Coordinates of C-alpha atoms in Angstrom, one line a residue:
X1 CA 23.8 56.9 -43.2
X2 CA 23.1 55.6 -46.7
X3 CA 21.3 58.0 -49.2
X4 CA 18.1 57.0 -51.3
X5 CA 20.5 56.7 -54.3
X6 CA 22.7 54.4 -53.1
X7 CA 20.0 52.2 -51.0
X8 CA 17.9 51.5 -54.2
X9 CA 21.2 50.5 -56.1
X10 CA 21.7 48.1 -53.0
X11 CA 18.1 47.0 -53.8
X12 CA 18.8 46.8 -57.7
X13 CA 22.3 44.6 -57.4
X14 CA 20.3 42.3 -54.2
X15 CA 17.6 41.3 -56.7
X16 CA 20.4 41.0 -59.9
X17 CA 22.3 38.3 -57.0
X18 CA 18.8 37.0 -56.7
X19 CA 18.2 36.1 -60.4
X20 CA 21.9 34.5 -61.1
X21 CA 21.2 32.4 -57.8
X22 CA 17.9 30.8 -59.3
X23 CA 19.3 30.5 -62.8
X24 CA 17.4 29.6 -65.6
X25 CA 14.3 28.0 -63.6
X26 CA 13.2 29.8 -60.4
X27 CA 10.6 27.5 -60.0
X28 CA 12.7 24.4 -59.7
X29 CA 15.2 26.5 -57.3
X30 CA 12.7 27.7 -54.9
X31 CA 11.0 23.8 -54.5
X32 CA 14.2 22.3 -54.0
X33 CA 16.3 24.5 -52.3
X34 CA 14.3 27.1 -50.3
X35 CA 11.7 24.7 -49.5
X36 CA 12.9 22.3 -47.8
X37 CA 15.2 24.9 -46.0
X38 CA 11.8 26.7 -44.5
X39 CA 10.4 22.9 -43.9
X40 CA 13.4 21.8 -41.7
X41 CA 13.4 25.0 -39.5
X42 CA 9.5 24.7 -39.0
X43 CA 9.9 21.1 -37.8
X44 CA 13.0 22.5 -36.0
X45 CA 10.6 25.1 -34.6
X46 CA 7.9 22.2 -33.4
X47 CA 10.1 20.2 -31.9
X48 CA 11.8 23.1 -30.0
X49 CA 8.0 23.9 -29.1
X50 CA 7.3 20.3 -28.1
X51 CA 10.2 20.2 -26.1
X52 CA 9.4 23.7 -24.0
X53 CA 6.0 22.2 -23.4
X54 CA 7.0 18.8 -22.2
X55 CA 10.0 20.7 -19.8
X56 CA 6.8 23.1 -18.2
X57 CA 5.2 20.0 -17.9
X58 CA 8.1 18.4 -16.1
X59 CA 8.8 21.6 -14.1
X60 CA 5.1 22.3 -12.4
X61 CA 5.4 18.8 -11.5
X62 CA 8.6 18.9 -9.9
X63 CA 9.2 22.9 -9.2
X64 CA 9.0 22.9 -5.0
X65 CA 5.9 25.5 -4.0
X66 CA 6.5 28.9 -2.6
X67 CA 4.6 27.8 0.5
X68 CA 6.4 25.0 1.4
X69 CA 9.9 27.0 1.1
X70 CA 9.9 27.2 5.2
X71 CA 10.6 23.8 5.5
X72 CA 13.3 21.5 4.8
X73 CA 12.7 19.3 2.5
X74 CA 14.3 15.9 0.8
X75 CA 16.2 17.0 -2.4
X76 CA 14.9 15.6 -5.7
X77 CA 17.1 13.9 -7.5
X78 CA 18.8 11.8 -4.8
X79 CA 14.3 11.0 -4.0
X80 CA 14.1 10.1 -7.6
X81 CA 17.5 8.0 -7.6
X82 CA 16.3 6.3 -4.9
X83 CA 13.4 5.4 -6.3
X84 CA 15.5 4.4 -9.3
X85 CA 17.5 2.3 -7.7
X86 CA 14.3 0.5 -5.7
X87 CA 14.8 1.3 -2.1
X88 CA 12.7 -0.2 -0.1
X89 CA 10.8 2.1 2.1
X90 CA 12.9 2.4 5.5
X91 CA 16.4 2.4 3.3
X92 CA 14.8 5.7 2.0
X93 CA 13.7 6.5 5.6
X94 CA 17.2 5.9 6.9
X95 CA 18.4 8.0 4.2
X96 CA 16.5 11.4 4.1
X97 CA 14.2 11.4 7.2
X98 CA 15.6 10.2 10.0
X99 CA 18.9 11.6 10.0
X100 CA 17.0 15.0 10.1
X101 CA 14.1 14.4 12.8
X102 CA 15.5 16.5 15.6
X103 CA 15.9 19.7 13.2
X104 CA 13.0 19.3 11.4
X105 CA 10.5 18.3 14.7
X106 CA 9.9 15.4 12.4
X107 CA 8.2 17.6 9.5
X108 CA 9.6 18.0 6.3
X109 CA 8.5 17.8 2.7
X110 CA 9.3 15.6 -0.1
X111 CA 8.4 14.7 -3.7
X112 CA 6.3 11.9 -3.6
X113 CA 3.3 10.3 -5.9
X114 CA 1.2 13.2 -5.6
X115 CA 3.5 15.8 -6.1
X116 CA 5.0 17.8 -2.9
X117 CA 3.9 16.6 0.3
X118 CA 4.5 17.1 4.1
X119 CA 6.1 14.5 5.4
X120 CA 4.8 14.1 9.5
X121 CA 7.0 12.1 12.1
X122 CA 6.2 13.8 15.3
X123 CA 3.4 11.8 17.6
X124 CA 1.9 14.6 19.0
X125 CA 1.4 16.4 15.1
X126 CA 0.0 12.9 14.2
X127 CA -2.6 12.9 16.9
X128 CA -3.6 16.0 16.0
X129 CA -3.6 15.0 11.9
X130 CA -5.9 12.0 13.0
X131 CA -8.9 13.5 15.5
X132 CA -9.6 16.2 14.0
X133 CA -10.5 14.9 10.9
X134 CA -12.4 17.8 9.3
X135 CA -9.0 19.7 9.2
X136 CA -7.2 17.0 7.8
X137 CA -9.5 14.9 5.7
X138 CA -8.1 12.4 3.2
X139 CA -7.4 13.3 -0.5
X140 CA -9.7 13.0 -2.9
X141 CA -6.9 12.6 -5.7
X142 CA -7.8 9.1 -6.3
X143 CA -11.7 9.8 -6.7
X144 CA -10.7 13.3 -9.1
X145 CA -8.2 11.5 -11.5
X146 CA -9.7 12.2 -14.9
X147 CA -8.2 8.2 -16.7
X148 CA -8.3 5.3 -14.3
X149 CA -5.0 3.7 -14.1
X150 CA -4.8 0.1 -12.4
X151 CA -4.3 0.8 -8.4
X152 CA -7.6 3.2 -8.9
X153 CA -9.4 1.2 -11.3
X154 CA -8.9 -1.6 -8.3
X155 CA -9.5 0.1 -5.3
X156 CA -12.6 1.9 -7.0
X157 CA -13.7 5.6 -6.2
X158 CA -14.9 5.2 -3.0
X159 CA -14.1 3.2 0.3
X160 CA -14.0 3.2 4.3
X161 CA -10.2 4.2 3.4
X162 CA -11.1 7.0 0.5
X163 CA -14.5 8.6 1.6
X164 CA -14.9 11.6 4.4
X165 CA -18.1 12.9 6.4
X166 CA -20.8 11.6 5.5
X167 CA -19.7 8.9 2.9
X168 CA -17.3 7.8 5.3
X169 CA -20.0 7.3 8.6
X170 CA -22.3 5.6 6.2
X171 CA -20.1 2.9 5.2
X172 CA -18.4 2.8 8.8
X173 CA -22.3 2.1 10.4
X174 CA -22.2 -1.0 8.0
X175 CA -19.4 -2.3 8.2
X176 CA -18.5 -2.2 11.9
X177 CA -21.0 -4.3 13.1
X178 CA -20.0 -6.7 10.3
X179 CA -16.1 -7.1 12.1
X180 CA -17.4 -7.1 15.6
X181 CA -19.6 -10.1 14.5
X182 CA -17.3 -12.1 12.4
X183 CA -14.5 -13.6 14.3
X184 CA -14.5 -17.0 12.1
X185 CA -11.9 -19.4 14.6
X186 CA -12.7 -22.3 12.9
X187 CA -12.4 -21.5 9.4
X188 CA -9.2 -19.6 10.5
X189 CA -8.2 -23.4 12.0
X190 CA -9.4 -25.4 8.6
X191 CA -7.1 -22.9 6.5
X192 CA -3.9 -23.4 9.1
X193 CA -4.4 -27.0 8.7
X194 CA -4.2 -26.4 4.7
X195 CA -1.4 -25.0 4.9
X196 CA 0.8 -27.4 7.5
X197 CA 0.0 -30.0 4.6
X198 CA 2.0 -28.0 2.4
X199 CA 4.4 -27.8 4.6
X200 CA 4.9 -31.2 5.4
X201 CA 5.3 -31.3 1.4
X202 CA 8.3 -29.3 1.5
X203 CA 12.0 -30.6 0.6
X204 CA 14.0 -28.1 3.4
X205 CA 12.9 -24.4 3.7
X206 CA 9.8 -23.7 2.9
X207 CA 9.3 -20.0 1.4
X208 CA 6.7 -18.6 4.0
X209 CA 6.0 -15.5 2.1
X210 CA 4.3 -16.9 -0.7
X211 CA 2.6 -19.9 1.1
X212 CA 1.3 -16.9 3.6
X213 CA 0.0 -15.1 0.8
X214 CA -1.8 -17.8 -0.5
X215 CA -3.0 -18.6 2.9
X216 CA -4.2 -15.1 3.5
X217 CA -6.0 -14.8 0.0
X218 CA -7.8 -18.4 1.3
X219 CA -9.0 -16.5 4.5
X220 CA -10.2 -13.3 2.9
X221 CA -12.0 -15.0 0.1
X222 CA -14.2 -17.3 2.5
X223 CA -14.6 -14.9 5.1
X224 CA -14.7 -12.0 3.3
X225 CA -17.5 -12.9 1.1
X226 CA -17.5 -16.7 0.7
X227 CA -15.9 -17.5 -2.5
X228 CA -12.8 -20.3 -2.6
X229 CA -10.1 -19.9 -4.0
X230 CA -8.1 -23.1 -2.7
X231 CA -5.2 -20.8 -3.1
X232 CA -3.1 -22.7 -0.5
X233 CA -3.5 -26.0 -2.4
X234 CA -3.8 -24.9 -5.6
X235 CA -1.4 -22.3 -6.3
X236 CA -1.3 -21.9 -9.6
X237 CA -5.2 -22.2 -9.8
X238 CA -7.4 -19.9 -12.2
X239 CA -8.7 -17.4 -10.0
X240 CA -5.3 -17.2 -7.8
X241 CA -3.2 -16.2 -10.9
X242 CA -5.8 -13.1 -11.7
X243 CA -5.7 -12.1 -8.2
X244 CA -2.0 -12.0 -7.6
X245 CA -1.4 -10.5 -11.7
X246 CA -3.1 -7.5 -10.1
X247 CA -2.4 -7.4 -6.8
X248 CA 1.1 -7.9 -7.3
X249 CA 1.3 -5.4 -9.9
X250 CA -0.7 -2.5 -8.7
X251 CA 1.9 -1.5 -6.1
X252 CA 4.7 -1.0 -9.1
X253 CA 6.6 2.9 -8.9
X254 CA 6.9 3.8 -11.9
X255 CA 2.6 3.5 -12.5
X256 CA 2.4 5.5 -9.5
X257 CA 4.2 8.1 -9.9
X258 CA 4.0 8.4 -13.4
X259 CA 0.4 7.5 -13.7
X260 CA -0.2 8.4 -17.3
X261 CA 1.9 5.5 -18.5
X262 CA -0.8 3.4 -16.8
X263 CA -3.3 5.7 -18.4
X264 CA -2.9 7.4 -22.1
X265 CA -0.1 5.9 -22.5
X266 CA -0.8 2.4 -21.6
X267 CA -1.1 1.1 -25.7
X268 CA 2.7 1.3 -25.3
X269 CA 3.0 -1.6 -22.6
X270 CA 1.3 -4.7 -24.1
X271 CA 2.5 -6.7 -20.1
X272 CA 0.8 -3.7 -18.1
X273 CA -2.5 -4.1 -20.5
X274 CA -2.6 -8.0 -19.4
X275 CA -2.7 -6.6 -16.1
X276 CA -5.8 -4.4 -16.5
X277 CA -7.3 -7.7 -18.7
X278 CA -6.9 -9.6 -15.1
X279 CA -8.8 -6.9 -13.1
X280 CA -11.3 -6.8 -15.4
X281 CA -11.6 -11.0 -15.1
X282 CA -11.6 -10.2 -11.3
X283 CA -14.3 -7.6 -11.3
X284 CA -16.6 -9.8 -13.5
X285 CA -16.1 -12.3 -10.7
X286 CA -17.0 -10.0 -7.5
X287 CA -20.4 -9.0 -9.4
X288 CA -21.5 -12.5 -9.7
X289 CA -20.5 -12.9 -6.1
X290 CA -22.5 -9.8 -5.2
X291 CA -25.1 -11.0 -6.8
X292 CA -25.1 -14.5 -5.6
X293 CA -25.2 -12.9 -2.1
X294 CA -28.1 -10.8 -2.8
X295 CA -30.6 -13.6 -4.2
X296 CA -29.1 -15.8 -1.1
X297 CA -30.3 -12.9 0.8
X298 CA -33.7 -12.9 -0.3
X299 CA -34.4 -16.6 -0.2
X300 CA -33.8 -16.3 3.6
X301 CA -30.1 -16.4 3.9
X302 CA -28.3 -19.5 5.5
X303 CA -28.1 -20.9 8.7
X304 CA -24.4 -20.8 9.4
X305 CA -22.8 -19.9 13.1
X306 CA -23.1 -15.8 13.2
X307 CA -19.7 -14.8 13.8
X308 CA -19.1 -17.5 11.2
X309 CA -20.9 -15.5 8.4
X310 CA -18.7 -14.0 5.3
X311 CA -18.2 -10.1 5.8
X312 CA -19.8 -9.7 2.2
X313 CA -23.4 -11.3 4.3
X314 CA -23.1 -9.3 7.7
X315 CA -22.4 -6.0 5.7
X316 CA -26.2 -6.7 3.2
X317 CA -27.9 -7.8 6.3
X318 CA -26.8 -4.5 8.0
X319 CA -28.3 -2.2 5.0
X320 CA -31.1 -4.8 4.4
X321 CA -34.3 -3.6 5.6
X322 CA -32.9 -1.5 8.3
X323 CA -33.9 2.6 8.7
X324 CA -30.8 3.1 10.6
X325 CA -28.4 1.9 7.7
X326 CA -28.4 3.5 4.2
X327 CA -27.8 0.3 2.1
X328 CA -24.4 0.1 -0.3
X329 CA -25.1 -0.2 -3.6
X330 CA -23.8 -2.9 -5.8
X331 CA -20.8 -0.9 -6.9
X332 CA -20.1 0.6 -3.3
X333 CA -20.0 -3.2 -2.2
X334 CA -17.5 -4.3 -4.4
X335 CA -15.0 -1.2 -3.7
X336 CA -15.6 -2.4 0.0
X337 CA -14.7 -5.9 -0.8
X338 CA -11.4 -5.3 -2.9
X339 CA -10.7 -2.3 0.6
X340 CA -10.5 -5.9 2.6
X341 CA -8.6 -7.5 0.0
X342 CA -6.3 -5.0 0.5
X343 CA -5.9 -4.7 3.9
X344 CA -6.4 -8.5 4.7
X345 CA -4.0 -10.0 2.1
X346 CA -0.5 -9.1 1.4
X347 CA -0.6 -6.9 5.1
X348 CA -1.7 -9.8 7.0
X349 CA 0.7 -12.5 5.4
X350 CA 3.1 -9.9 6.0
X351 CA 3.1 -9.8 9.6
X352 CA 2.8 -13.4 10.0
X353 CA 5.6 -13.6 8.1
X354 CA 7.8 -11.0 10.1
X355 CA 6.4 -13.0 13.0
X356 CA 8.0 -16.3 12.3
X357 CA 11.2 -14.7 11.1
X358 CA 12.5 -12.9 14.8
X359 CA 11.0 -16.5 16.5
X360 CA 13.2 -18.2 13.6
X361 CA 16.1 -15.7 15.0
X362 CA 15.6 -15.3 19.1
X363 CA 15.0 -19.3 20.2
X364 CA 15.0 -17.6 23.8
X365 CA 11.3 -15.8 22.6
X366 CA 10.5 -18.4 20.5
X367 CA 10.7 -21.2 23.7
X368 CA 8.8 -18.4 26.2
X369 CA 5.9 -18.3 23.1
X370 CA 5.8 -21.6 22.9
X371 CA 5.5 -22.4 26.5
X372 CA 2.7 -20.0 26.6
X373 CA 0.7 -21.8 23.8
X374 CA 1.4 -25.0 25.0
X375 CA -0.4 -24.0 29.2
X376 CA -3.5 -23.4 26.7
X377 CA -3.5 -26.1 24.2
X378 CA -1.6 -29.2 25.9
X379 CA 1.2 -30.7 24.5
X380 CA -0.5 -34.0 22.8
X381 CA 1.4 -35.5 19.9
X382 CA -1.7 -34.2 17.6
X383 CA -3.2 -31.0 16.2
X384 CA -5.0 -28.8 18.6
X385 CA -7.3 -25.8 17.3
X386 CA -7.3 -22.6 19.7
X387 CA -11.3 -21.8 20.5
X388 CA -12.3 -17.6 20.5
X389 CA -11.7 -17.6 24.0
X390 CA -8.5 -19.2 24.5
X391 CA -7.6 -16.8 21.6
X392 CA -6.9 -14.5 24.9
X393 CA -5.2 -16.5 26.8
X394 CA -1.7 -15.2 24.8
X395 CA -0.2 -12.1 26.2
X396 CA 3.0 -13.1 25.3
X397 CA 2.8 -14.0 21.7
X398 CA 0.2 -11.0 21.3
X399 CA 3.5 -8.6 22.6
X400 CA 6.1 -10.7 20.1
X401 CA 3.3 -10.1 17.0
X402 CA 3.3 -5.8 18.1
X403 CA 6.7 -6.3 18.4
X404 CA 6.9 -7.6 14.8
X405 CA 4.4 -5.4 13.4
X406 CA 6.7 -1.9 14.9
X407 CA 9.6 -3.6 12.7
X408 CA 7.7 -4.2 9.7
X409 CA 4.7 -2.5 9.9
X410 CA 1.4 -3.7 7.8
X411 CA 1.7 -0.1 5.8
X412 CA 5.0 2.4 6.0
X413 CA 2.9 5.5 5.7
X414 CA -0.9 6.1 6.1
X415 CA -3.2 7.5 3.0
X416 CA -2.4 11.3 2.7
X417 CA -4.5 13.8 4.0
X418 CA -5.0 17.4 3.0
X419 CA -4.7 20.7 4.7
X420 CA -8.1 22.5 4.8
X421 CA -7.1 25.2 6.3
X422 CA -3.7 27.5 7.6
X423 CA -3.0 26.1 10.8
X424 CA 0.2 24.4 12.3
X425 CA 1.9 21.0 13.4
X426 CA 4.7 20.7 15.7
X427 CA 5.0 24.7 15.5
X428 CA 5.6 24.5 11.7
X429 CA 3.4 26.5 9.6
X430 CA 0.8 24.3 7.3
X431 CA -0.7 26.5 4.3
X432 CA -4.0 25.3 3.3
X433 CA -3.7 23.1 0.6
X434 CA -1.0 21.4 1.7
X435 CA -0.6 17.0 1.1
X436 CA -0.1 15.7 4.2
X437 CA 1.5 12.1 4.9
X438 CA 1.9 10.1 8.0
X439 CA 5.0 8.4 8.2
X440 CA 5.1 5.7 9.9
X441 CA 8.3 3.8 9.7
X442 CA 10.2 6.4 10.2
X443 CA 7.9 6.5 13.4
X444 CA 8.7 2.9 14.3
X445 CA 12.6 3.2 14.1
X446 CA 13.0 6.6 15.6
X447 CA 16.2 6.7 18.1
X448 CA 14.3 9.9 19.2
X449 CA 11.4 8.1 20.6
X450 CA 12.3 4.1 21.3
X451 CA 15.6 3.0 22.8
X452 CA 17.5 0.7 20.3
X453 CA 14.5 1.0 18.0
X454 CA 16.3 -1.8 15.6
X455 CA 16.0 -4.6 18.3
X456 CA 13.0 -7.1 18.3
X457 CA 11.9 -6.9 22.0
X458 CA 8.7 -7.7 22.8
X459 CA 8.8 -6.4 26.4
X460 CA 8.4 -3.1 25.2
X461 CA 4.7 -3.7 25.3
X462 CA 4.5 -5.1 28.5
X463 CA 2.6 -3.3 31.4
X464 CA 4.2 -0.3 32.4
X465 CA 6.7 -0.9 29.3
X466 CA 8.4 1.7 27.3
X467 CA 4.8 2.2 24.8
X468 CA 3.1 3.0 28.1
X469 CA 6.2 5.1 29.6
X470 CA 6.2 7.6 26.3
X471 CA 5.1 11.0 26.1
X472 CA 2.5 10.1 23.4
X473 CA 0.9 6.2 22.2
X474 CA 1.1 8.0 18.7
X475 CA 4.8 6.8 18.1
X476 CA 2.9 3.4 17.2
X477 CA 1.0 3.3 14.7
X478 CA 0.7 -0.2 12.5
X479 CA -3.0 0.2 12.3
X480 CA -3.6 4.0 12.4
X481 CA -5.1 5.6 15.1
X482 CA -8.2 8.0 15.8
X483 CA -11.7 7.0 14.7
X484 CA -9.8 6.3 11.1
X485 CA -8.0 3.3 12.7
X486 CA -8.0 0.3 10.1
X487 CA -11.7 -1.6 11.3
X488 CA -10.1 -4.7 10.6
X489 CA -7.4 -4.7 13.3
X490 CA -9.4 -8.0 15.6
X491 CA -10.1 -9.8 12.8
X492 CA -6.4 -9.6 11.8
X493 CA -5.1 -10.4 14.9
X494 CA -7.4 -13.6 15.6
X495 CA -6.0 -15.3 11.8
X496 CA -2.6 -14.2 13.3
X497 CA -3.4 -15.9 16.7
X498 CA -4.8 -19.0 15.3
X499 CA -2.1 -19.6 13.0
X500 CA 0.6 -18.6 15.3
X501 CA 0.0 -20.6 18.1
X502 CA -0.7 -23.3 16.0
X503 CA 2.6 -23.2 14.0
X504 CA 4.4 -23.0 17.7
X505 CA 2.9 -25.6 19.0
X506 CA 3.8 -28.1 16.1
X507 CA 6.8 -26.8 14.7
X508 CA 10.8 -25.8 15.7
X509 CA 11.6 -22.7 13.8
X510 CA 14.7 -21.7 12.3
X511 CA 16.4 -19.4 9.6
X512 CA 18.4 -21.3 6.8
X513 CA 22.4 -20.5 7.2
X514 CA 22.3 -19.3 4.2
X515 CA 19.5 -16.7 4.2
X516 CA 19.9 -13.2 3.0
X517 CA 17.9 -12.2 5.6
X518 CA 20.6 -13.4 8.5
X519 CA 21.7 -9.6 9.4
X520 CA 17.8 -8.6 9.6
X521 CA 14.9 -8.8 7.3
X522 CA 15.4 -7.2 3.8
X523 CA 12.5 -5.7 2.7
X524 CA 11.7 -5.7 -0.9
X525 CA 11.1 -2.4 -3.2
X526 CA 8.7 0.0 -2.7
X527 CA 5.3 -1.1 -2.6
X528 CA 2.2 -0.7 -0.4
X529 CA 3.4 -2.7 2.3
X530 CA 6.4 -3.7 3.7
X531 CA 7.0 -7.2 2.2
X532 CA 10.5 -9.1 3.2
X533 CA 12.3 -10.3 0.1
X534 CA 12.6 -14.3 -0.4
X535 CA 12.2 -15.2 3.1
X536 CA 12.7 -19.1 3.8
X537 CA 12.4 -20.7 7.4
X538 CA 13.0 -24.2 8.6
X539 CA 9.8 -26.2 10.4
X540 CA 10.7 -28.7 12.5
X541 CA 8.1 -30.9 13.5
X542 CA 8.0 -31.4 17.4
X543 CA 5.6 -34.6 16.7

């Protein structure tokens, strides 16, 4: 050990060092050298800082949670190249679900938009998820997010799909009686014959999934609140181009699962602020609709057919004067309306679509369909409208649509629900807390539970078919199930009906030779349906 002595010499000949280092002028040393040294390793030090907090912030959204460690789950990086590489929802199915149904009992957890969630595959867990729907409400993510990004700014806070209890029997008591009224056949037949004019327009193939959509939007617009939009003639018109800059955007990964590039970060993507520009166009529009409706309303109404009324009409008439019915407001209206946008647009168009595709491909199913429609309608060399009644009079096309709808289902997975308390499904624990997802394609092609699930065969929903023959209905699920199922299912299937039969009974369908979709429908990226990519189909007219 050192003595005093020598440590203060050591003290004496540090400082000497010292003086020779700084010269003649300290001061200048000490600004220029030491300094900037001590500046560089303080920014050195925030950015080492910044970086920490931005990798904790990574890792509690990413880190898989103790309670979940029972179960097997999807790994992350092959979810998150998936995503990456924009699988579409049952390539990612095929991938990491399926494969492990039998070991799992169909539950397993994932990484998804909300963070860690249970993935559910089993029917009977399913059933169990949808009655009893105080143990398994849905989230209320989308009503607690702090900064709107554009899917919640345009669904809204609150909806028949969003709300439990007693938000959700409120708006359920208003707008059931609204769908059990409305089944519009006739404006369902004006729009079809819209849209064979635009076919007969055509030069070859026509592109059915865009002049669906546009069909679709036509039919929700009048009958869900009586605005026009003349999408199927006018496809580039004002209105049409709003709608489909949102609605064709909201759907888009990386806003979903990275909301807060939709959100505080959103000054960095000029393209995704013309999107929320659109919505806000599109919401000035439903409020003068609303209110259009409402002074209608009081001046007496109109004196169209009832089950002709817009939804938009039956659902103020229903809360109008009526004890029984606590009235929407304004606001709660308007999230309504853009909830059947939603589920009577892109869903709708694609299922029709998928429809005319395995016709297009099976000309054995298509000629049966055919011959079904043409008992009802006749076979005169003219166009021939199906009335509300002879809407049921088409058992098998109604089995071929099901059939469509297993294979490419309206929605792959139904909105999350949460755990409210310990319980289990499919004797797997579920800790309290826990995200919840129904997954329904990997429900629909499930070698476990349908035999040759990738075949299109209608007969499976024949009488005493296979649906009938299964353990449990709950391995079908396009349109939910429980007392959650979607309240729009009739009114979906009559535009399907109408249009159907009527495209059968004037047209020959076929697929192009050269369609991508030759193998079996390719489905585009993820989005909140399942849309086929491109899809192109020969009509040839029979008179």
């Amino acid at each position: 050990m050192a003595s005093p002595t020598s440590t203060s010499q050591y003290q004496i000949d540090r400082m000497r060092s010292m003086i020779l280092l700084l010269g003649s002028d300290p001061i200048n040393i000490i600004k220029t050298k030491l300094l900037p040294s001590i500046t560089r390793s303080k920014f050195k030090l925030l950015g080492a800082a910044i970086a920490l907090y931005v990798a904790s912030i990574v890792y509690r959204a990413f880190a898989y949670p103790r309670k979940l460690r029972h179960l097997k789950r999807v790994p992350l990086l092959p979810t998150l190249k998936s995503l990456m590489a924009g699988d579409s929802d049952l390539e990612t199915s095929k991938k990491f679900m399926l494969p492990h149904w039998k070991e799992t009992n169909g539950v397993m957890s994932f990484w998804g938009q909300f963070g860690w969630t249970v993935n559910v595959a089993n029917p009977e867990a399913i059933r169990t998820i949808l009655y009893k729907t105080d143990m398994f409400p849905k989230t209320t993510v989308f009503q607690e997010q702090k900064y709107k990004n554009l899917m919640t700014k345009f669904v809204g806070d609150n909806n028949l799909v969003f709300s439990n209890a007693h938000e959700w029997r409120k708006r359920r008591k208003i707008a059931n009686p609204a769908f059990h009224r409305s089944m519009p056949a006739k404006t369902f037949a004006v729009l079809t014959s819209r849209m064979f004019e635009q076919i007969e327009k055509a030069d070859g193939p026509v592109d059915v999934q865009k002049l669906l959509q546009r069909f679709t939007l036509d039919a929700i617009g009048l009958i869900g609140f009586g605005f026009e939009f003349n999408a199927t003639n006018t496809p580039e018109g004002e209105w049409v181009t709003t709608y489909n800059d949102v609605a064709d955007n909201v759907g888009d990964f990386k806003y979903l699962f990275f909301p807060i590039l939709d959100t505080t970060l959103l000054g960095l993507f000029p393209e995704r602020q013309k999107k929320h520009e659109s919505l806000n166009r599109l919401n000035e529009l439903f409020d003068r609709v609303i209110q259009h409706k409402k002074s209608e309303l009081a001046k007496g109404g109109s004196n169209v057919e009832e089950n002709e009324k817009d939804l938009l009409t039956l659902m103020m008439e229903a809360g109008n004067g009526d004890d029984q019915h606590e009235p929407l407001t304004s606001k709660e209206i308007r999230d309504e309306l853009v909830l059947f946008f939603i589920a009577g647009h892109d869903t709708t168009s694609n299922a029709m679509t998928a429809v005319l595709y395995y016709l297009a491909v099976n000309s054995h199913i298509q000629a049966k369909a055919r011959k079904e429609v043409l008992d009802v309608l006749g076979d005169e060399p003219l166009d021939v409208w199906p009335t509300l009644e002879q809407l049921k009079e088409f058992p098998y096309l109604s089995k071929v649509m099901k059939e469509a709808i297993r294979l490419a289902p309206p929605a792959t997975s139904l909105i999350e629900r949460v755990a409210k308390v310990d319980t289990e499904l499919a004797g797997v624990f579920i800790p309290k807390g826990t995200l919840l997802q129904v997954d329904v394609i990997s429900l629909h092609y499930n070698e476990n539970l349908w035999k040759s699930p990738t075949k299109f065969d209608p007969e499976r929903f024949a009488d005493g078919g296979e649906l009938e023959s299964m353990p449990s209905t709950y391995a079908y699920l396009p349109f939910g199930g429980g007392s959650r199922q979607c309240i729009g299912m009739n009114f979906s299937l009559a535009e399907q009906r109408v249009a159907l039969s009527s495209i059968l009974r004037k047209y020959e369908l076929s697929l192009p030779e050269n369609s991508i979709h030759k193998d079996g429908i390719v489905f585009d990226s993820p989005n909140i349906t399942m849309a086929p990519k491109g899809m192109e189909i020969n009509f040839t007219p029979r008179y």
